[in-house]
Amino acid sequence: MTTRGIALATVLCSFLLDVTQSATAYSTSNADNIQTVYVSYDSGDSWSQLGYLNDWTSSLDLEIEDVTAATKLRYVCSDYGVIGGFIATITYRGETYVTTDPIGAGYFEVSKDSDVSDDDLVYHEASSSPWYILAKNELMSDDAYWIWDANINNAITFEFDFEEIAQPVTGAIYDEEADGDTVSMTCKHGINGIAAIYGANCRTGSDIGGERQDGPMMNECYGKTDCDFTVSASEFGDPCVGVVKDFYYAYTCTGNRYGVNVGSLGTVEASGQSFTMTCEGEDMVIKVADAIYGLNCQITARVCGSGSGLAYGTSASPLDQFMV
């Protein structure tokens, strides 16, 4: 019997950017009176100073290279009388993120190191007196807000976390039967995209099996900030009875510019076959994050596709390349 090669492709709709590489973010901020900005590349375990400015009339403009989901920014701000304030705009992969009213509506937050609660915060529009900052900082978004509390001569630390916007999140159950197991997904502003396969390891003869489960997961989890989803063969259908089946999934959070999709040619020899990929939305283009030919073949060691950037092994996910 001739072994058939089965192709599986993981596709990202990206905003005119190559998702297989880390990207650069740009921050512009003003603080009344002093600000010191730090960056962490390990989810806040360690910090390095990026910039310092003691003039609220001038903006601190910074370039943050090699941003990943583990990147965080910290703005340590101090006021020396009259009125305090902090305002910022971050641009990353075609999206703009600003200090919002209320702060919880956006991606900035007050650091846990500050003795200030969100309920204590006071907001002013970017164009407000006494700053009139839009006339001084052309990089500042006009929908950003000044944020402080009602006090003066004090300090507040703000943070920005790239975790939910830098890339899709992936997960897998591959070392045991996935049926009955539960996967947990968390997004601060809601889950907005899911791709999933149950039983990608299944084969009928030499053909890959597996069932797409985007629909059931979206029905249960779309828009939620936290969602526990239980893999259910009785609901999905069993793609290969008697075989231990895996489960791979990827999801994006609101504010993330990626759409996720997974497709396969799983019932016929893929060589010579064609399939169509689309990305809907203005200025959206297709970027192939992963493409595997012969996923159904027995793999005993890691194999890298020449020139493709593909790496797949016994413990790898078909969705591995979501993790950029």
GROMACS .gro file of C-alpha atoms in nm:
model
  324
    1MET     CA    1   0.000   0.000   0.000
    2THR     CA    2   0.129   0.342  -0.089
    3THR     CA    3   0.153   0.582   0.206
    4ARG     CA    4  -0.037   0.899   0.132
    5GLY     CA    5   0.095   1.236   0.244
    6ILE     CA    6  -0.167   1.446   0.421
    7ALA     CA    7  -0.129   1.823   0.435
    8LEU     CA    8  -0.242   2.041   0.723
    9ALA     CA    9  -0.208   2.419   0.712
   10THR     CA   10  -0.237   2.669   0.994
   11VAL     CA   11  -0.315   3.016   0.863
   12LEU     CA   12  -0.308   3.358   1.024
   13CYS     CA   13  -0.478   3.664   0.885
   14SER     CA   14  -0.229   3.932   0.982
   15PHE     CA   15  -0.220   4.307   0.944
   16LEU     CA   16   0.044   4.330   0.668
   17LEU     CA   17   0.308   4.178   0.895
   18ASP     CA   18   0.508   3.855   0.912
   19VAL     CA   19   0.385   3.674   1.222
   20THR     CA   20   0.679   3.433   1.225
   21GLN     CA   21   0.899   3.710   1.363
   22SER     CA   22   0.880   3.918   1.677
   23ALA     CA   23   0.770   4.275   1.616
   24THR     CA   24   0.854   4.623   1.740
   25ALA     CA   25   0.619   4.836   1.950
   26TYR     CA   26   0.628   5.214   1.986
   27SER     CA   27   0.532   5.402   2.301
   28THR     CA   28   0.473   5.773   2.344
   29SER     CA   29   0.387   5.902   2.691
   30ASN     CA   30   0.364   6.218   2.899
   31ALA     CA   31   0.369   6.234   3.277
   32ASP     CA   32   0.308   6.528   3.505
   33ASN     CA   33   0.580   6.561   3.636
   34ILE     CA   34   0.835   6.274   3.606
   35GLN     CA   35   0.832   5.934   3.439
   36THR     CA   36   1.072   5.643   3.424
   37VAL     CA   37   0.989   5.361   3.182
   38TYR     CA   38   1.107   5.001   3.219
   39VAL     CA   39   1.069   4.690   3.002
   40SER     CA   40   1.049   4.324   3.100
   41TYR     CA   41   1.094   4.037   2.853
   42ASP     CA   42   1.016   3.765   3.108
   43SER     CA   43   0.662   3.852   3.221
   44GLY     CA   44   0.782   4.087   3.494
   45ASP     CA   45   1.048   3.873   3.663
   46SER     CA   46   1.318   4.127   3.573
   47TRP     CA   47   1.316   4.486   3.444
   48SER     CA   48   1.550   4.713   3.247
   49GLN     CA   49   1.521   5.090   3.223
   50LEU     CA   50   1.420   5.221   2.881
   51GLY     CA   51   1.388   5.594   2.942
   52TYR     CA   52   1.351   5.883   3.185
   53LEU     CA   53   1.196   6.229   3.150
   54ASN     CA   54   1.124   6.505   3.403
   55ASP     CA   55   0.934   6.743   3.176
   56TRP     CA   56   0.559   6.688   3.131
   57THR     CA   57   0.547   6.919   2.829
   58SER     CA   58   0.774   6.679   2.636
   59SER     CA   59   0.687   6.325   2.533
   60LEU     CA   60   0.900   6.022   2.606
   61ASP     CA   61   0.905   5.834   2.275
   62LEU     CA   62   1.040   5.480   2.290
   63GLU     CA   63   1.092   5.186   2.056
   64ILE     CA   64   1.050   4.842   2.211
   65GLU     CA   65   1.211   4.573   1.999
   66ASP     CA   66   1.150   4.197   1.992
   67VAL     CA   67   0.809   4.213   2.160
   68THR     CA   68   0.660   3.876   2.257
   69ALA     CA   69   0.378   3.764   2.484
   70ALA     CA   70   0.624   3.783   2.775
   71THR     CA   71   0.692   4.155   2.723
   72LYS     CA   72   0.562   4.412   2.973
   73LEU     CA   73   0.613   4.788   3.011
   74ARG     CA   74   0.619   4.975   3.341
   75TYR     CA   75   0.573   5.352   3.375
   76VAL     CA   76   0.677   5.487   3.716
   77CYS     CA   77   0.529   5.838   3.745
   78SER     CA   78   0.566   6.106   4.013
   79ASP     CA   79   0.380   6.432   4.071
   80TYR     CA   80   0.529   6.734   4.250
   81GLY     CA   81   0.223   6.952   4.300
   82VAL     CA   82  -0.075   7.126   4.137
   83ILE     CA   83  -0.201   6.821   3.944
   84GLY     CA   84  -0.068   6.480   3.847
   85GLY     CA   85  -0.129   6.286   3.530
   86PHE     CA   86  -0.017   6.010   3.296
   87ILE     CA   87  -0.120   5.959   2.933
   88ALA     CA   88   0.015   5.713   2.676
   89THR     CA   89  -0.030   5.562   2.332
   90ILE     CA   90   0.128   5.234   2.221
   91THR     CA   91   0.137   5.128   1.857
   92TYR     CA   92   0.194   4.758   1.784
   93ARG     CA   93   0.136   4.559   1.466
   94GLY     CA   94  -0.102   4.811   1.317
   95GLU     CA   95  -0.311   4.856   1.631
   96THR     CA   96  -0.319   5.148   1.874
   97TYR     CA   97  -0.361   5.099   2.248
   98VAL     CA   98  -0.422   5.399   2.475
   99THR     CA   99  -0.484   5.492   2.836
  100THR     CA  100  -0.863   5.462   2.862
  101ASP     CA  101  -1.154   5.584   3.073
  102PRO     CA  102  -1.199   5.366   3.269
  103ILE     CA  103  -0.853   5.213   3.276
  104GLY     CA  104  -1.001   4.862   3.279
  105ALA     CA  105  -1.149   4.916   2.933
  106GLY     CA  106  -0.800   4.902   2.783
  107TYR     CA  107  -0.471   4.722   2.832
  108PHE     CA  108  -0.302   4.958   3.075
  109GLU     CA  109  -0.341   4.892   3.445
  110VAL     CA  110  -0.226   5.032   3.777
  111SER     CA  111   0.062   4.824   3.909
  112LYS     CA  112   0.000   4.613   4.215
  113ASP     CA  113   0.301   4.797   4.362
  114SER     CA  114   0.093   5.117   4.376
  115ASP     CA  115  -0.137   5.183   4.669
  116VAL     CA  116  -0.413   5.302   4.437
  117SER     CA  117  -0.730   5.124   4.329
  118ASP     CA  118  -0.906   5.172   3.996
  119ASP     CA  119  -1.196   5.334   4.184
  120ASP     CA  120  -0.962   5.613   4.299
  121LEU     CA  121  -0.866   5.719   3.948
  122VAL     CA  122  -0.967   6.047   3.785
  123TYR     CA  123  -0.971   6.095   3.406
  124HIS     CA  124  -0.926   6.387   3.168
  125GLU     CA  125  -0.942   6.392   2.789
  126ALA     CA  126  -0.617   6.434   2.600
  127SER     CA  127  -0.710   6.787   2.496
  128SER     CA  128  -0.790   6.895   2.853
  129SER     CA  129  -0.649   7.192   3.042
  130PRO     CA  130  -0.387   7.252   3.172
  131TRP     CA  131  -0.196   7.015   2.944
  132TYR     CA  132  -0.342   7.060   2.594
  133ILE     CA  133  -0.113   6.772   2.511
  134LEU     CA  134  -0.233   6.710   2.155
  135ALA     CA  135  -0.073   7.038   2.055
  136LYS     CA  136   0.256   6.930   2.213
  137ASN     CA  137   0.272   6.561   2.118
  138GLU     CA  138   0.160   6.478   1.764
  139LEU     CA  139   0.211   6.106   1.828
  140MET     CA  140  -0.047   6.095   2.107
  141SER     CA  141  -0.382   5.947   2.006
  142ASP     CA  142  -0.669   6.192   2.052
  143ASP     CA  143  -0.877   5.923   2.227
  144ALA     CA  144  -0.618   5.869   2.502
  145TYR     CA  145  -0.695   5.990   2.854
  146TRP     CA  146  -0.491   6.150   3.129
  147ILE     CA  147  -0.510   5.931   3.440
  148TRP     CA  148  -0.426   6.007   3.804
  149ASP     CA  149  -0.598   6.003   4.139
  150ALA     CA  150  -0.725   6.301   4.338
  151ASN     CA  151  -0.397   6.343   4.524
  152ILE     CA  152  -0.084   6.546   4.452
  153ASN     CA  153   0.280   6.504   4.549
  154ASN     CA  154   0.249   6.129   4.505
  155ALA     CA  155   0.358   5.846   4.272
  156ILE     CA  156   0.162   5.592   4.066
  157THR     CA  157   0.303   5.307   3.858
  158PHE     CA  158   0.123   5.195   3.542
  159GLU     CA  159   0.187   4.879   3.341
  160PHE     CA  160   0.110   4.750   2.993
  161ASP     CA  161   0.112   4.375   2.921
  162PHE     CA  162   0.152   4.238   2.566
  163GLU     CA  163   0.047   3.886   2.663
  164GLU     CA  164  -0.297   3.886   2.503
  165ILE     CA  165  -0.212   4.090   2.194
  166ALA     CA  166   0.131   3.964   2.088
  167GLN     CA  167   0.020   3.627   1.949
  168PRO     CA  168  -0.247   3.361   1.962
  169VAL     CA  169  -0.237   3.120   2.255
  170THR     CA  170  -0.203   2.748   2.184
  171GLY     CA  171  -0.250   2.435   2.387
  172ALA     CA  172  -0.266   2.060   2.344
  173ILE     CA  173  -0.357   1.730   2.501
  174TYR     CA  174  -0.137   1.479   2.322
  175ASP     CA  175   0.001   1.230   2.576
  176GLU     CA  176  -0.334   1.084   2.680
  177GLU     CA  177  -0.690   1.043   2.554
  178ALA     CA  178  -0.834   1.393   2.528
  179ASP     CA  179  -1.198   1.289   2.568
  180GLY     CA  180  -1.326   1.415   2.902
  181ASP     CA  181  -1.035   1.649   2.964
  182THR     CA  182  -1.094   2.021   3.015
  183VAL     CA  183  -0.893   2.308   2.870
  184SER     CA  184  -0.903   2.659   3.018
  185MET     CA  185  -0.885   2.983   2.821
  186THR     CA  186  -0.850   3.334   2.963
  187CYS     CA  187  -0.870   3.674   2.792
  188LYS     CA  188  -0.902   4.006   2.977
  189HIS     CA  189  -1.141   4.149   2.717
  190GLY     CA  190  -1.292   3.830   2.581
  191ILE     CA  191  -1.209   3.538   2.351
  192ASN     CA  192  -1.264   3.628   1.985
  193GLY     CA  193  -1.118   3.348   1.772
  194ILE     CA  194  -1.066   2.972   1.809
  195ALA     CA  195  -0.921   2.693   1.595
  196ALA     CA  196  -0.924   2.334   1.720
  197ILE     CA  197  -0.877   1.975   1.602
  198TYR     CA  198  -0.981   1.660   1.789
  199GLY     CA  199  -0.795   1.345   1.689
  200ALA     CA  200  -0.534   1.490   1.454
  201ASN     CA  201  -0.338   1.172   1.519
  202CYS     CA  202  -0.618   0.949   1.386
  203ARG     CA  203  -0.560   0.752   1.069
  204THR     CA  204  -0.777   0.530   0.855
  205GLY     CA  205  -0.526   0.315   0.677
  206SER     CA  206  -0.275   0.582   0.584
  207ASP     CA  207  -0.511   0.880   0.593
  208ILE     CA  208  -0.512   1.134   0.875
  209GLY     CA  209  -0.835   1.170   1.066
  210GLY     CA  210  -0.946   1.432   1.311
  211GLU     CA  211  -1.247   1.654   1.351
  212ARG     CA  212  -1.254   2.034   1.347
  213GLN     CA  213  -1.408   2.164   1.670
  214ASP     CA  214  -1.403   2.541   1.614
  215GLY     CA  215  -1.782   2.563   1.623
  216PRO     CA  216  -1.851   2.396   1.959
  217MET     CA  217  -1.569   2.589   2.125
  218MET     CA  218  -1.680   2.920   1.977
  219ASN     CA  219  -2.039   2.856   2.080
  220GLU     CA  220  -1.935   2.797   2.438
  221CYS     CA  221  -1.646   3.041   2.479
  222TYR     CA  222  -1.677   3.334   2.236
  223GLY     CA  223  -1.678   3.668   2.415
  224LYS     CA  224  -1.606   3.520   2.757
  225THR     CA  225  -1.311   3.635   2.966
  226ASP     CA  226  -1.270   3.288   3.116
  227CYS     CA  227  -1.387   2.963   2.965
  228ASP     CA  228  -1.340   2.598   3.059
  229PHE     CA  229  -1.412   2.370   2.765
  230THR     CA  230  -1.448   1.994   2.805
  231VAL     CA  231  -1.345   1.774   2.513
  232SER     CA  232  -1.633   1.539   2.440
  233ALA     CA  233  -1.617   1.254   2.191
  234SER     CA  234  -1.990   1.198   2.233
  235GLU     CA  235  -2.057   1.556   2.119
  236PHE     CA  236  -1.782   1.577   1.856
  237GLY     CA  237  -1.811   1.228   1.716
  238ASP     CA  238  -1.530   0.975   1.747
  239PRO     CA  239  -1.296   1.002   1.446
  240CYS     CA  240  -1.122   0.672   1.526
  241VAL     CA  241  -1.287   0.440   1.779
  242GLY     CA  242  -1.047   0.258   2.005
  243VAL     CA  243  -0.756   0.493   1.937
  244VAL     CA  244  -0.617   0.741   2.191
  245LYS     CA  245  -0.694   1.080   2.039
  246ASP     CA  246  -0.516   1.413   2.083
  247PHE     CA  247  -0.664   1.764   2.091
  248TYR     CA  248  -0.496   2.081   1.965
  249TYR     CA  249  -0.636   2.431   1.996
  250ALA     CA  250  -0.542   2.795   1.944
  251TYR     CA  251  -0.730   3.107   2.044
  252THR     CA  252  -0.701   3.483   2.022
  253CYS     CA  253  -0.818   3.759   2.254
  254THR     CA  254  -1.005   4.077   2.172
  255GLY     CA  255  -0.749   4.338   2.069
  256ASN     CA  256  -0.536   4.078   1.888
  257ARG     CA  257  -0.522   4.147   1.514
  258TYR     CA  258  -0.487   3.781   1.418
  259GLY     CA  259  -0.762   3.558   1.293
  260VAL     CA  260  -0.696   3.185   1.324
  261ASN     CA  261  -0.789   2.904   1.091
  262VAL     CA  262  -0.683   2.545   1.046
  263GLY     CA  263  -0.752   2.338   0.737
  264SER     CA  264  -0.651   1.994   0.612
  265LEU     CA  265  -0.667   1.761   0.316
  266GLY     CA  266  -0.723   1.459   0.536
  267THR     CA  267  -0.905   1.204   0.325
  268VAL     CA  268  -0.702   1.194   0.002
  269GLU     CA  269  -0.340   1.207  -0.107
  270ALA     CA  270  -0.257   1.576  -0.076
  271SER     CA  271  -0.004   1.590  -0.359
  272GLY     CA  272  -0.163   1.769  -0.652
  273GLN     CA  273  -0.463   1.888  -0.449
  274SER     CA  274  -0.550   2.255  -0.393
  275PHE     CA  275  -0.740   2.447  -0.130
  276THR     CA  276  -0.850   2.807  -0.088
  277MET     CA  277  -0.752   3.046   0.194
  278THR     CA  278  -0.923   3.378   0.256
  279CYS     CA  279  -0.885   3.662   0.504
  280GLU     CA  280  -1.176   3.903   0.533
  281GLY     CA  281  -1.128   4.260   0.643
  282GLU     CA  282  -0.972   4.579   0.517
  283ASP     CA  283  -0.592   4.561   0.470
  284MET     CA  284  -0.582   4.198   0.585
  285VAL     CA  285  -0.345   3.955   0.417
  286ILE     CA  286  -0.274   3.583   0.449
  287LYS     CA  287   0.036   3.465   0.633
  288VAL     CA  288   0.088   3.088   0.654
  289ALA     CA  289   0.203   3.011   1.007
  290ASP     CA  290   0.239   2.635   0.962
  291ALA     CA  291   0.208   2.385   0.678
  292ILE     CA  292   0.275   2.014   0.726
  293TYR     CA  293   0.283   1.755   0.448
  294GLY     CA  294   0.264   1.397   0.571
  295LEU     CA  295   0.139   1.461   0.923
  296ASN     CA  296   0.000   1.108   0.916
  297CYS     CA  297   0.346   0.959   0.868
  298GLN     CA  298   0.512   0.793   1.167
  299ILE     CA  299   0.746   1.050   1.321
  300THR     CA  300   1.019   0.930   1.556
  301ALA     CA  301   1.246   1.235   1.555
  302ARG     CA  302   1.216   1.605   1.492
  303VAL     CA  303   1.218   1.689   1.123
  304CYS     CA  304   1.264   2.037   0.981
  305GLY     CA  305   1.121   2.121   0.642
  306SER     CA  306   1.385   2.279   0.422
  307GLY     CA  307   1.342   2.653   0.401
  308SER     CA  308   0.995   2.644   0.553
  309GLY     CA  309   1.073   2.719   0.913
  310LEU     CA  310   0.867   2.411   1.000
  311ALA     CA  311   0.963   2.199   1.295
  312TYR     CA  312   0.744   1.906   1.392
  313GLY     CA  313   0.807   1.616   1.626
  314THR     CA  314   0.628   1.367   1.846
  315SER     CA  315   0.542   1.627   2.111
  316ALA     CA  316   0.485   1.921   1.878
  317SER     CA  317   0.149   2.068   1.792
  318PRO     CA  318   0.013   2.113   1.440
  319LEU     CA  319  -0.049   2.469   1.563
  320ASP     CA  320   0.306   2.525   1.694
  321GLN     CA  321   0.378   2.814   1.462
  322PHE     CA  322   0.109   3.026   1.627
  323MET     CA  323   0.376   3.077   1.892
  324VAL     CA  324   0.596   3.345   1.735
   0.00000   0.00000   0.00000
